[in-house]
mmCIF file of C-alpha atoms and ligand atoms in Angstrom:
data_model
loop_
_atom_site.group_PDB
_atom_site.id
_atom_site.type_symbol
_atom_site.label_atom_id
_atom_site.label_comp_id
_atom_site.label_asym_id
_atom_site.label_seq_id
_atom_site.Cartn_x
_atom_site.Cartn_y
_atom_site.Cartn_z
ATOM 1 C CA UNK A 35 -35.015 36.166 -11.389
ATOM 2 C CA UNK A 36 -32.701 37.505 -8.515
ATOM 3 C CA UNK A 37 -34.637 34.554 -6.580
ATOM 4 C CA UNK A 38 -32.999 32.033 -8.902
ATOM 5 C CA UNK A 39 -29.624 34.146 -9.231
ATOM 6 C CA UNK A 40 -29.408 34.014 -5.240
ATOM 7 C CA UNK A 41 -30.140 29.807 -5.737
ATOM 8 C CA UNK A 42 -27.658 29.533 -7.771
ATOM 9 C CA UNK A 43 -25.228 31.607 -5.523
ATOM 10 C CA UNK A 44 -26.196 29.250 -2.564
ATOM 11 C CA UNK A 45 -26.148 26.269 -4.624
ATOM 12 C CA UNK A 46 -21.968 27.133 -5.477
ATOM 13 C CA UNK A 47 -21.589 28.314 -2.224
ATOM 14 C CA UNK A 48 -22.816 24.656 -0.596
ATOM 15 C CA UNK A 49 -20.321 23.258 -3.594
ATOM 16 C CA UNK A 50 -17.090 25.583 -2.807
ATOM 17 C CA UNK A 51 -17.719 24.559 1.289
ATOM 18 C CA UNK A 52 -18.112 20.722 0.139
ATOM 19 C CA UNK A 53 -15.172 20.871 -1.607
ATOM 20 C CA UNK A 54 -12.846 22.662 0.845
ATOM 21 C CA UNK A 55 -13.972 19.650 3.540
ATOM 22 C CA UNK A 56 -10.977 17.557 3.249
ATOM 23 C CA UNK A 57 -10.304 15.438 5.941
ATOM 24 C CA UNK A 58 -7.473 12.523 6.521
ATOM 25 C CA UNK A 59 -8.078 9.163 5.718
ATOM 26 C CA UNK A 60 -8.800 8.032 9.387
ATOM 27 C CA UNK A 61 -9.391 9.690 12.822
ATOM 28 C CA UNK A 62 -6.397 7.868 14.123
ATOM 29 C CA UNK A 63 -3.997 9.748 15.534
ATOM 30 C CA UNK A 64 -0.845 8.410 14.649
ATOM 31 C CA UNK A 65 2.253 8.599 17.120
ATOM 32 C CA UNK A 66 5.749 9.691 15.579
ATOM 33 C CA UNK A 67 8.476 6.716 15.979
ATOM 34 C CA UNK A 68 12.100 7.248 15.106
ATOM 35 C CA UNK A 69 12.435 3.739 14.707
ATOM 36 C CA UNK A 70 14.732 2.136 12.271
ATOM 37 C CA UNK A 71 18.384 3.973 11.016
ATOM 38 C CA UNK A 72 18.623 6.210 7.721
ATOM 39 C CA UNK A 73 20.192 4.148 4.873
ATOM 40 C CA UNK A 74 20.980 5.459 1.393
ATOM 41 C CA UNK A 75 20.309 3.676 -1.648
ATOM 42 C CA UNK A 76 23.856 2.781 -2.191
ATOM 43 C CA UNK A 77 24.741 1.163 1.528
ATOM 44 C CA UNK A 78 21.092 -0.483 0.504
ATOM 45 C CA UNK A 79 22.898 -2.008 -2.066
ATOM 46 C CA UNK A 80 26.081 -3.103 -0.091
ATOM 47 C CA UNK A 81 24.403 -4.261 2.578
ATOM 48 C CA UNK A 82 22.395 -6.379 0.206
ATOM 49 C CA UNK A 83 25.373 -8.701 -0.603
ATOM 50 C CA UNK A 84 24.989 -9.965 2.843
ATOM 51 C CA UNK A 85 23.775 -13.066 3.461
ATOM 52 C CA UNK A 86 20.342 -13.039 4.037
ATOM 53 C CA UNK A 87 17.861 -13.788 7.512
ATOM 54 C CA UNK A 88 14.668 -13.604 7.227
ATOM 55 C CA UNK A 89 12.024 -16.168 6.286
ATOM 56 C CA UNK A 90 9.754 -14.230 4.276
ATOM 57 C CA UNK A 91 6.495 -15.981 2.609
ATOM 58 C CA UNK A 92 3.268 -14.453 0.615
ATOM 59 C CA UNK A 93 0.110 -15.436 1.767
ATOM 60 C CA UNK A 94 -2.803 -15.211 -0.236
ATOM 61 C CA UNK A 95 -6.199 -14.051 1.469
ATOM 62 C CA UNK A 96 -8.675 -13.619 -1.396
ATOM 63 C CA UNK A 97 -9.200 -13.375 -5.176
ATOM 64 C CA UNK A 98 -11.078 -10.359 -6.210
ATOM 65 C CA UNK A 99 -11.689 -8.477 -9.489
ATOM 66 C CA UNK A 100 -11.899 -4.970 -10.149
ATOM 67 C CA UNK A 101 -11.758 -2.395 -12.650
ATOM 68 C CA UNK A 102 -8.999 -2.324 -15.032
ATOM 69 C CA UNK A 103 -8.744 1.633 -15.513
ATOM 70 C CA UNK A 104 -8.458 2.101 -12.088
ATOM 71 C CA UNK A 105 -5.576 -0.268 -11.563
ATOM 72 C CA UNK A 106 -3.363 0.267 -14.636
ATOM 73 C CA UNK A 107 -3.335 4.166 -16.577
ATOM 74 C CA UNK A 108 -5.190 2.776 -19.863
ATOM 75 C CA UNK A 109 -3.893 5.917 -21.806
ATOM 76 C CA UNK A 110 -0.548 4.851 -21.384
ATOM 77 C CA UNK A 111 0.945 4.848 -24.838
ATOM 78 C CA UNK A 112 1.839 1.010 -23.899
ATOM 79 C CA UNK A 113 -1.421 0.403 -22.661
ATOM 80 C CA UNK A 114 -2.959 2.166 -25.855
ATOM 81 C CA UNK A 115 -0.475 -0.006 -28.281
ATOM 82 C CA UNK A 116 -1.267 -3.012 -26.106
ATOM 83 C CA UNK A 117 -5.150 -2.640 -27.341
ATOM 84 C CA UNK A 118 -6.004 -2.772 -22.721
ATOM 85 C CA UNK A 119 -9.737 -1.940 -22.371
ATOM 86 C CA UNK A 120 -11.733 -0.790 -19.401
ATOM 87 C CA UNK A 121 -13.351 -3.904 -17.826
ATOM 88 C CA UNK A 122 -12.643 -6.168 -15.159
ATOM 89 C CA UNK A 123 -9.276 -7.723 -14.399
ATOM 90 C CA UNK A 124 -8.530 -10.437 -11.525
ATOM 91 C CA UNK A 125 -6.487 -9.705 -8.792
ATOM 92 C CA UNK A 126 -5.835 -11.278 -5.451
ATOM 93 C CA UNK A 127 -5.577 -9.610 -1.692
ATOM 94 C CA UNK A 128 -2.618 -10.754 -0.113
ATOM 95 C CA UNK A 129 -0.543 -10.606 3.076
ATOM 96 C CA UNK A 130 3.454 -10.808 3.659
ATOM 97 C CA UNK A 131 5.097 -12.741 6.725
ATOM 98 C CA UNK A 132 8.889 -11.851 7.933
ATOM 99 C CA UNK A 133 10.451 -14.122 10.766
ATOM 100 C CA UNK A 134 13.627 -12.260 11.985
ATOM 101 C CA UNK A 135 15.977 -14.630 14.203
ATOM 102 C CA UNK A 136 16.483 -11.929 17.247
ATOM 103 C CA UNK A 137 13.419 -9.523 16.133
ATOM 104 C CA UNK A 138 10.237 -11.602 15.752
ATOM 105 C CA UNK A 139 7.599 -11.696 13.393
ATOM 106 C CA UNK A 140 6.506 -8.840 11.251
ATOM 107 C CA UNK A 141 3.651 -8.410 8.456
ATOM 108 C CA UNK A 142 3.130 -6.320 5.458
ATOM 109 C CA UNK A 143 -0.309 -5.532 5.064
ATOM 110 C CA UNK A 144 -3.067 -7.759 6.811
ATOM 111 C CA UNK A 145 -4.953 -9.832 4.352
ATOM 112 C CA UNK A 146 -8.504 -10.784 4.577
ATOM 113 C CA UNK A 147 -10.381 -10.584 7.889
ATOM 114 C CA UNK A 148 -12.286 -12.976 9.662
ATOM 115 C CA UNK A 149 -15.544 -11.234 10.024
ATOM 116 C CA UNK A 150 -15.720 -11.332 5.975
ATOM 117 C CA UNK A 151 -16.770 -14.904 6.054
ATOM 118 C CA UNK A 152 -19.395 -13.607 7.643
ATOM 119 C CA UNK A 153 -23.026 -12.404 5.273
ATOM 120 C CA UNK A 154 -22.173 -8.978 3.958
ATOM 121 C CA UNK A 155 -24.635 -7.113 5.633
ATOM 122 C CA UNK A 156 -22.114 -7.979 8.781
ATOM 123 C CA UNK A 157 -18.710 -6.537 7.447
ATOM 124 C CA UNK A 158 -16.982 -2.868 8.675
ATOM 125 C CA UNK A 159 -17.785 -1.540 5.434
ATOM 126 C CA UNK A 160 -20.800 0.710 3.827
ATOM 127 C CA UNK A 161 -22.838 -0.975 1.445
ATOM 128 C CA UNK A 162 -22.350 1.737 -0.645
ATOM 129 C CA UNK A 163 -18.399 1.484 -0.690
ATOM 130 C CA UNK A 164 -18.896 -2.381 -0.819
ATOM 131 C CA UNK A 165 -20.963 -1.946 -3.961
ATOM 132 C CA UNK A 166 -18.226 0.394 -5.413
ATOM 133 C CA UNK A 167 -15.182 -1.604 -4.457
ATOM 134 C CA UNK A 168 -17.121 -4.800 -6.302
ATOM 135 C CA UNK A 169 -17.103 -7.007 -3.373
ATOM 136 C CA UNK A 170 -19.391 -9.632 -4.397
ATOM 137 C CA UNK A 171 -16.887 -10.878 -6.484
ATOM 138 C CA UNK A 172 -14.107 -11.509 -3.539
ATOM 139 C CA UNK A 173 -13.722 -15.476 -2.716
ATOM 140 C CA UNK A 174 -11.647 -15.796 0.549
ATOM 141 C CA UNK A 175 -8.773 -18.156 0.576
ATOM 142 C CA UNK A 176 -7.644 -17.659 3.825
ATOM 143 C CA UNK A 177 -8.023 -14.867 6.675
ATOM 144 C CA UNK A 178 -5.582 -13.902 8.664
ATOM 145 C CA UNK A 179 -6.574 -15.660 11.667
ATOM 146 C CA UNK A 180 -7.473 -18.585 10.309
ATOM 147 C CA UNK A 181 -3.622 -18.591 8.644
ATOM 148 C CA UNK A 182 -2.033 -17.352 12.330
ATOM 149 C CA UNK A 183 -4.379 -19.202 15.033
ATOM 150 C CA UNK A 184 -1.951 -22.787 14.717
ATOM 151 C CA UNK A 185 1.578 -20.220 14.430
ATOM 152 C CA UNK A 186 2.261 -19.770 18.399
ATOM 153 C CA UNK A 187 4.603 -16.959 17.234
ATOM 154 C CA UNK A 188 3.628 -13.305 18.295
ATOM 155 C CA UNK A 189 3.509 -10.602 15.674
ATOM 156 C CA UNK A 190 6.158 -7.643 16.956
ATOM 157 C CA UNK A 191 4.464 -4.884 13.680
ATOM 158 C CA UNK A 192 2.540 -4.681 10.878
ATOM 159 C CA UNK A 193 3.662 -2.444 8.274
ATOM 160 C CA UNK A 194 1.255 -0.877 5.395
ATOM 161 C CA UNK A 195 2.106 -0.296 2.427
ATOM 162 C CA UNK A 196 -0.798 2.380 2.449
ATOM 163 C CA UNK A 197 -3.751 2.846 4.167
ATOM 164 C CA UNK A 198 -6.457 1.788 1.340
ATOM 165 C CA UNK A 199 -9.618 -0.100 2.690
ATOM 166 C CA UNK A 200 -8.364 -3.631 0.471
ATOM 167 C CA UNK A 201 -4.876 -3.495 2.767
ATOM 168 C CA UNK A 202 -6.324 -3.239 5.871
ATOM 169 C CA UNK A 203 -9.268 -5.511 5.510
ATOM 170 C CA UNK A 204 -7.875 -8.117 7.954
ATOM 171 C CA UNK A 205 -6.466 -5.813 10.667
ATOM 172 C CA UNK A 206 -9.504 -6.997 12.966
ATOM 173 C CA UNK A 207 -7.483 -9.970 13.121
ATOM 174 C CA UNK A 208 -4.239 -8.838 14.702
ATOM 175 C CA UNK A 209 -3.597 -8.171 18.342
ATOM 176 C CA UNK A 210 -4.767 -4.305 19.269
ATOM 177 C CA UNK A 211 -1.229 -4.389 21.300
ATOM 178 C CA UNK A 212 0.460 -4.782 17.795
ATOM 179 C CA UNK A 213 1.952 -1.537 16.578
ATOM 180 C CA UNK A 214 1.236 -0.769 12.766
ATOM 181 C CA UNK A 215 3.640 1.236 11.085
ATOM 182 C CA UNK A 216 2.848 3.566 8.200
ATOM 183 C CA UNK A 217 4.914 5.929 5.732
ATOM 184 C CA UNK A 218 4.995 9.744 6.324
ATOM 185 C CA UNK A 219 1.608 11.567 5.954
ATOM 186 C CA UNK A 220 -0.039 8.450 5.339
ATOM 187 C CA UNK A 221 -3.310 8.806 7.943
ATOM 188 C CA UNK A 222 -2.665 12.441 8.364
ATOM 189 C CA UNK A 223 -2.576 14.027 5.029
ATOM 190 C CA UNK A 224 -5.930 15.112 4.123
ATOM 191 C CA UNK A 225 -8.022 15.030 0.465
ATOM 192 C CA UNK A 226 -11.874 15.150 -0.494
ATOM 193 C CA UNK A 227 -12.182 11.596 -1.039
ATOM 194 C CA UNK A 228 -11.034 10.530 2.610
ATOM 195 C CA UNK A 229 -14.808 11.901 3.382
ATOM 196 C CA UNK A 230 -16.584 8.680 1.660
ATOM 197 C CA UNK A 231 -13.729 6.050 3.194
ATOM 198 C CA UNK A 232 -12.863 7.394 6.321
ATOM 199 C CA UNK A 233 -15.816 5.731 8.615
ATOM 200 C CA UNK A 234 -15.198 2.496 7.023
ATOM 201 C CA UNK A 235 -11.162 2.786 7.541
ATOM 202 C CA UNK A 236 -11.931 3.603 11.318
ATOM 203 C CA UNK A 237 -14.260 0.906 11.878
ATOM 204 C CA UNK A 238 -11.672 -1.782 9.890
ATOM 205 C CA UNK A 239 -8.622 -0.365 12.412
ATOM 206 C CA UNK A 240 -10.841 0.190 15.505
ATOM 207 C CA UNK A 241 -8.686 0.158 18.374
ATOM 208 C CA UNK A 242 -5.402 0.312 16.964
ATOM 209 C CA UNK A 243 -2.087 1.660 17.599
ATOM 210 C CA UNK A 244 -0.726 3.739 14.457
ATOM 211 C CA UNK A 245 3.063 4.630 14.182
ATOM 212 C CA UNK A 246 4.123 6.539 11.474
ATOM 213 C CA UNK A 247 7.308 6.118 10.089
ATOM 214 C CA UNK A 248 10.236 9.091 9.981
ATOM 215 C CA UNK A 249 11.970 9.088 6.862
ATOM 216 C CA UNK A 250 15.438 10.875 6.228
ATOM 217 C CA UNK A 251 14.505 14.270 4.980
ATOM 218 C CA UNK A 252 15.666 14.097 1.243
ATOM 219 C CA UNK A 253 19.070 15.654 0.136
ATOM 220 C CA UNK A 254 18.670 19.117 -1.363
ATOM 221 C CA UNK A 255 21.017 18.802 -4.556
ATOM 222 C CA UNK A 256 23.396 21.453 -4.977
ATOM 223 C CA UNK A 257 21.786 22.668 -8.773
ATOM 224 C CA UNK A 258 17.957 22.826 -9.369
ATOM 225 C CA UNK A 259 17.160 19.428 -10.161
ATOM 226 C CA UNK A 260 14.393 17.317 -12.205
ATOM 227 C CA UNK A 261 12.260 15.180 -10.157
ATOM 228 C CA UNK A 262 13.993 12.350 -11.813
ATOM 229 C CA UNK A 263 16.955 12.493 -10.008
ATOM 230 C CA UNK A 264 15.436 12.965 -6.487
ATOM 231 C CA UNK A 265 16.259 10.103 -4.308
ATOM 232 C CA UNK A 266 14.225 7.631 -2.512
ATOM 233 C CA UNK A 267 14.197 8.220 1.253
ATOM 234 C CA UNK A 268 14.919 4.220 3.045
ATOM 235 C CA UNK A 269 15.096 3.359 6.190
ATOM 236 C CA UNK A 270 16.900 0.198 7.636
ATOM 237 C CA UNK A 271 14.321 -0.763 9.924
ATOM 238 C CA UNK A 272 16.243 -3.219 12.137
ATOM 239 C CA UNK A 273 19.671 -1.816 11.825
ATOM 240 C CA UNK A 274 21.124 -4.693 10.331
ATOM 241 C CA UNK A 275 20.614 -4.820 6.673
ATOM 242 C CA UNK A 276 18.063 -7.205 6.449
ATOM 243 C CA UNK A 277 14.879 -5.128 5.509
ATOM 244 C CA UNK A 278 14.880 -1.864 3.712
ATOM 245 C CA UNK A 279 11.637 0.785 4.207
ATOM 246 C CA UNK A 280 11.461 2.711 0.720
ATOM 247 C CA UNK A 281 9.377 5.836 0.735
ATOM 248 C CA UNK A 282 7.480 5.640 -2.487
ATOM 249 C CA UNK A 283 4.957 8.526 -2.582
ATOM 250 C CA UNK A 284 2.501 9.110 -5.274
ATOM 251 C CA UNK A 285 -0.456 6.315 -4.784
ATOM 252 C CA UNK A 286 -0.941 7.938 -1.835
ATOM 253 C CA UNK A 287 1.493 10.182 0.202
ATOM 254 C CA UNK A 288 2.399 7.640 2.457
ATOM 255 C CA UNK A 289 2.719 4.502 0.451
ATOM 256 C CA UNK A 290 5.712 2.428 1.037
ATOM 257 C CA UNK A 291 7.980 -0.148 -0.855
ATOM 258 C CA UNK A 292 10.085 -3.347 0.921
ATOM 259 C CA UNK A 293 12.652 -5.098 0.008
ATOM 260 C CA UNK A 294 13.730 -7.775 2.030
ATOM 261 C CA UNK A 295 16.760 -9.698 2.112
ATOM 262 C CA UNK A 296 15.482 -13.241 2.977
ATOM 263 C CA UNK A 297 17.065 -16.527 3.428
ATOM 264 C CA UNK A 298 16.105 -18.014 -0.073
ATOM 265 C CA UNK A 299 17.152 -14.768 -2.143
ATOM 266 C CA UNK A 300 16.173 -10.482 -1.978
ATOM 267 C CA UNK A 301 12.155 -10.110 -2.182
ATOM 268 C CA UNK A 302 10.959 -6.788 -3.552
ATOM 269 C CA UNK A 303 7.614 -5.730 -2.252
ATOM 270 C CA UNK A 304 5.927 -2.968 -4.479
ATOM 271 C CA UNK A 305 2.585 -2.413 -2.604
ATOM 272 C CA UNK A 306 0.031 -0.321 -4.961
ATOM 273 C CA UNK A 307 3.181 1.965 -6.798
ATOM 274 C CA UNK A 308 2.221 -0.705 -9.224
ATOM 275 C CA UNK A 309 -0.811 -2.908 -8.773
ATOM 276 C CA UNK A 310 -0.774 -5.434 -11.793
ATOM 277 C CA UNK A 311 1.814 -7.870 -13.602
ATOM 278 C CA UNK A 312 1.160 -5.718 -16.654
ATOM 279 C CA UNK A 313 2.032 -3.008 -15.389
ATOM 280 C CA UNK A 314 5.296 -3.458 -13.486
ATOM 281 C CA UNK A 315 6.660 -5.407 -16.985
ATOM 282 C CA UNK A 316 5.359 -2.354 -19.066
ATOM 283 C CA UNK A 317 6.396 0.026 -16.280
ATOM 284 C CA UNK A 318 3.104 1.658 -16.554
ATOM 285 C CA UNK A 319 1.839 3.197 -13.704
ATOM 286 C CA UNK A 320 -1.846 2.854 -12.073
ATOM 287 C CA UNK A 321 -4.811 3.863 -13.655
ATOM 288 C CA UNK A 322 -7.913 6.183 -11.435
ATOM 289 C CA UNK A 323 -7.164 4.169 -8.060
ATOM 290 C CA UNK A 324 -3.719 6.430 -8.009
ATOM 291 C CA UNK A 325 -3.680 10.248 -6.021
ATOM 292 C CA UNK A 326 -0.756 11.988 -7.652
ATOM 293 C CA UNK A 327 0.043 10.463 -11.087
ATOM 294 C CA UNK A 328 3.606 12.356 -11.236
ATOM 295 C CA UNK A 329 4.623 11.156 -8.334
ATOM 296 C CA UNK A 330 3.421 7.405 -9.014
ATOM 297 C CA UNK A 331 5.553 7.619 -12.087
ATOM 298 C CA UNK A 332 8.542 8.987 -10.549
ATOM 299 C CA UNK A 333 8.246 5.971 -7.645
ATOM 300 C CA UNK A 334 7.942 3.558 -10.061
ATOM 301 C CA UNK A 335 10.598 4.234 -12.229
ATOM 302 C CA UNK A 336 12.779 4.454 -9.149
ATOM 303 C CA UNK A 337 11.405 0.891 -8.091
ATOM 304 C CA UNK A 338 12.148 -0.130 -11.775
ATOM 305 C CA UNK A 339 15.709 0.890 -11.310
ATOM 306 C CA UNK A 340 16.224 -0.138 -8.563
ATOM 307 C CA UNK A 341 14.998 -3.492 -9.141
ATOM 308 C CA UNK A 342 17.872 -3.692 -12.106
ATOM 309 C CA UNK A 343 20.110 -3.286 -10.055
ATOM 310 C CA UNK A 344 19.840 -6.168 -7.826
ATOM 311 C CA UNK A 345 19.498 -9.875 -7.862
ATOM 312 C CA UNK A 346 15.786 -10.355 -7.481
ATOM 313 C CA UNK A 347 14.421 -13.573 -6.258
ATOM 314 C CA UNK A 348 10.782 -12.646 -6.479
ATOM 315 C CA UNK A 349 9.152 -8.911 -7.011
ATOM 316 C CA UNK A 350 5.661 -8.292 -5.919
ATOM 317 C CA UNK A 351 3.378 -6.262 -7.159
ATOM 318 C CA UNK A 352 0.008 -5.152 -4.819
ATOM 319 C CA UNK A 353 -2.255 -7.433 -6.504
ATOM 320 C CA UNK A 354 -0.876 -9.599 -9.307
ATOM 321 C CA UNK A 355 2.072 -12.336 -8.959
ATOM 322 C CA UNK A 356 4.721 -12.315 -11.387
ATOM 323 C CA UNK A 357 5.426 -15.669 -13.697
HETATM 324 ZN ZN1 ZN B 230 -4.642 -2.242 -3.150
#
């Protein structure tokens, strides 16, 4: 009896331990840049009326498919209304290219790497998270190197819009000189779950050169406030009103929004705040792929606002295009 009592005991001990072993989402240290001026949302805006300089394009690196639930919240009441069931739902993997006249070129995210047209047993990731991420089902359209061997233009940064294994599958593919920028807390910020992803994220950005981002520290407001009305933290990366960082916390601490103020029109860049067509016209936030729900929700309807208050030529959410 006291035997199986003292199991027991040992058996919740091992569980308490496990469960106090959080770790971040990478070994990586990253270095602290001060890169980029503080803007507010309303000299955002302002600036935005200028005429824009960047050549911005999409690329697409791969279709996928993955589950539903995890990528939209499926007891939304719109979701629930909307009859959404858990199952799979098609997505694609994509990649973002800015060309600044004086700065260079810049990417969001990385796309698909080369060694994935490689067999499977060959790729930087487990075969256990491979199984759980469903990647039999990705068909590559392009990798990234294949896309930037012909370019001849250098890539200054990389920018992620969070540090999830699907936006930094083609990082293999970029330059280990390249710096890649991330949002506060992004690789250093530490949960449970970084224990089953964190080899594979080290072995996908082997060798390179993290800088994470410094955000203006938000305003306190003068009375006790809702979360609501807290404001998003931007930075004006090159000074000149031509790309906006947006801290958008929530998917993961880190995660960060664009908006871009190209040549053909302003390009809003949502990253994983909201994954899926669906959800960015429903404003419903992601489903079980999300890390703080409240937050997510308070991001998004920021990005929502935001994005009615501006002249939109395209918005883009992670995985979905918009009609
Ligand atoms: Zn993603």
């Amino acid at each position: 009896m006291l035997r199986k009592k003292n199991a027991r005991l040992s058996l919740l001990t091992c569980l308490v331990l496990l469960l106090m072993v959080d770790c971040a989402v990478t070994s990586l240290e990253p270095q602290a840049s001060s890169r980029g001026q503080d803007a507010t949302y309303d000299s955002m805006i302002s600036d935005l009326d200028r005429p824009g300089i960047i050549d911005f394009q999409q690329v697409v690196g791969a279709d996928w498919s993955i589950i539903r639930e995890g990528l939209i919240d499926l007891d939304d009441p719109k979701s629930v209304e909307a009859g959404l069931q858990e199952g799979p739902e098609p997505i694609q993997i994509y990649f973002f290219v800015l060309d600044h006249p004086k700065q260079g070129r810049f990417l969001i995210d990385t796309g698909m790497g080369q060694v994935f047209r490689q067999p499977a047993d060959e790729w930087p990731i487990s075969s256990i998270i491979q199984s759980q991420m469903n990647m039999d089902t990705l068909k590559i359209r392009t990798t990234t190197e294949e896309w930037l061997k012909n370019q001849n233009r250098k890539i200054q940064g990389v920018f992620l819009t969070h540090m999830h294994m699907d936006h930094i599958l083609g990082a293999g593919d970029i330059d280990s000189a390249v710096p890649f920028y991330t949002g506060p807390r992004e690789a250093t910020s530490t949960s449970f779950l970084n224990m089953f992803v964190r080899g594979t994220t080290d072995d996908l950005l082997e060798g390179k050169h993290l800088v994470e981002l410094r955000f203006p520290a938000a305003a306190q407001p003068a009375e006790p406030t809702t979360s609501e009305q807290e404001p998003l933290q931007i930075i004006d990366f090159f000074g000149d009103g031509s790309l906006f960082l947006i801290h958008v916390p929530g998917h993961t601490p880190g995660s960060m929004a664009f908006l871009i103020n190209g040549k053909d029109g302003i390009h809003l860049v949502l990253g994983d705040t909201c994954h899926t067509a669906w959800g960015w016209k429903h404003n419903v936030v992601p489903g079980s792929f999300t890390a703080d729900h409240e937050e997510n929700r308070h991001s998004l309807n920021e990005l929502q606002k935001l994005a009615s208050r501006i002249k939109t030529r395209k918005i883009y959410p992670g995985h979905q295009n918009l009609d």
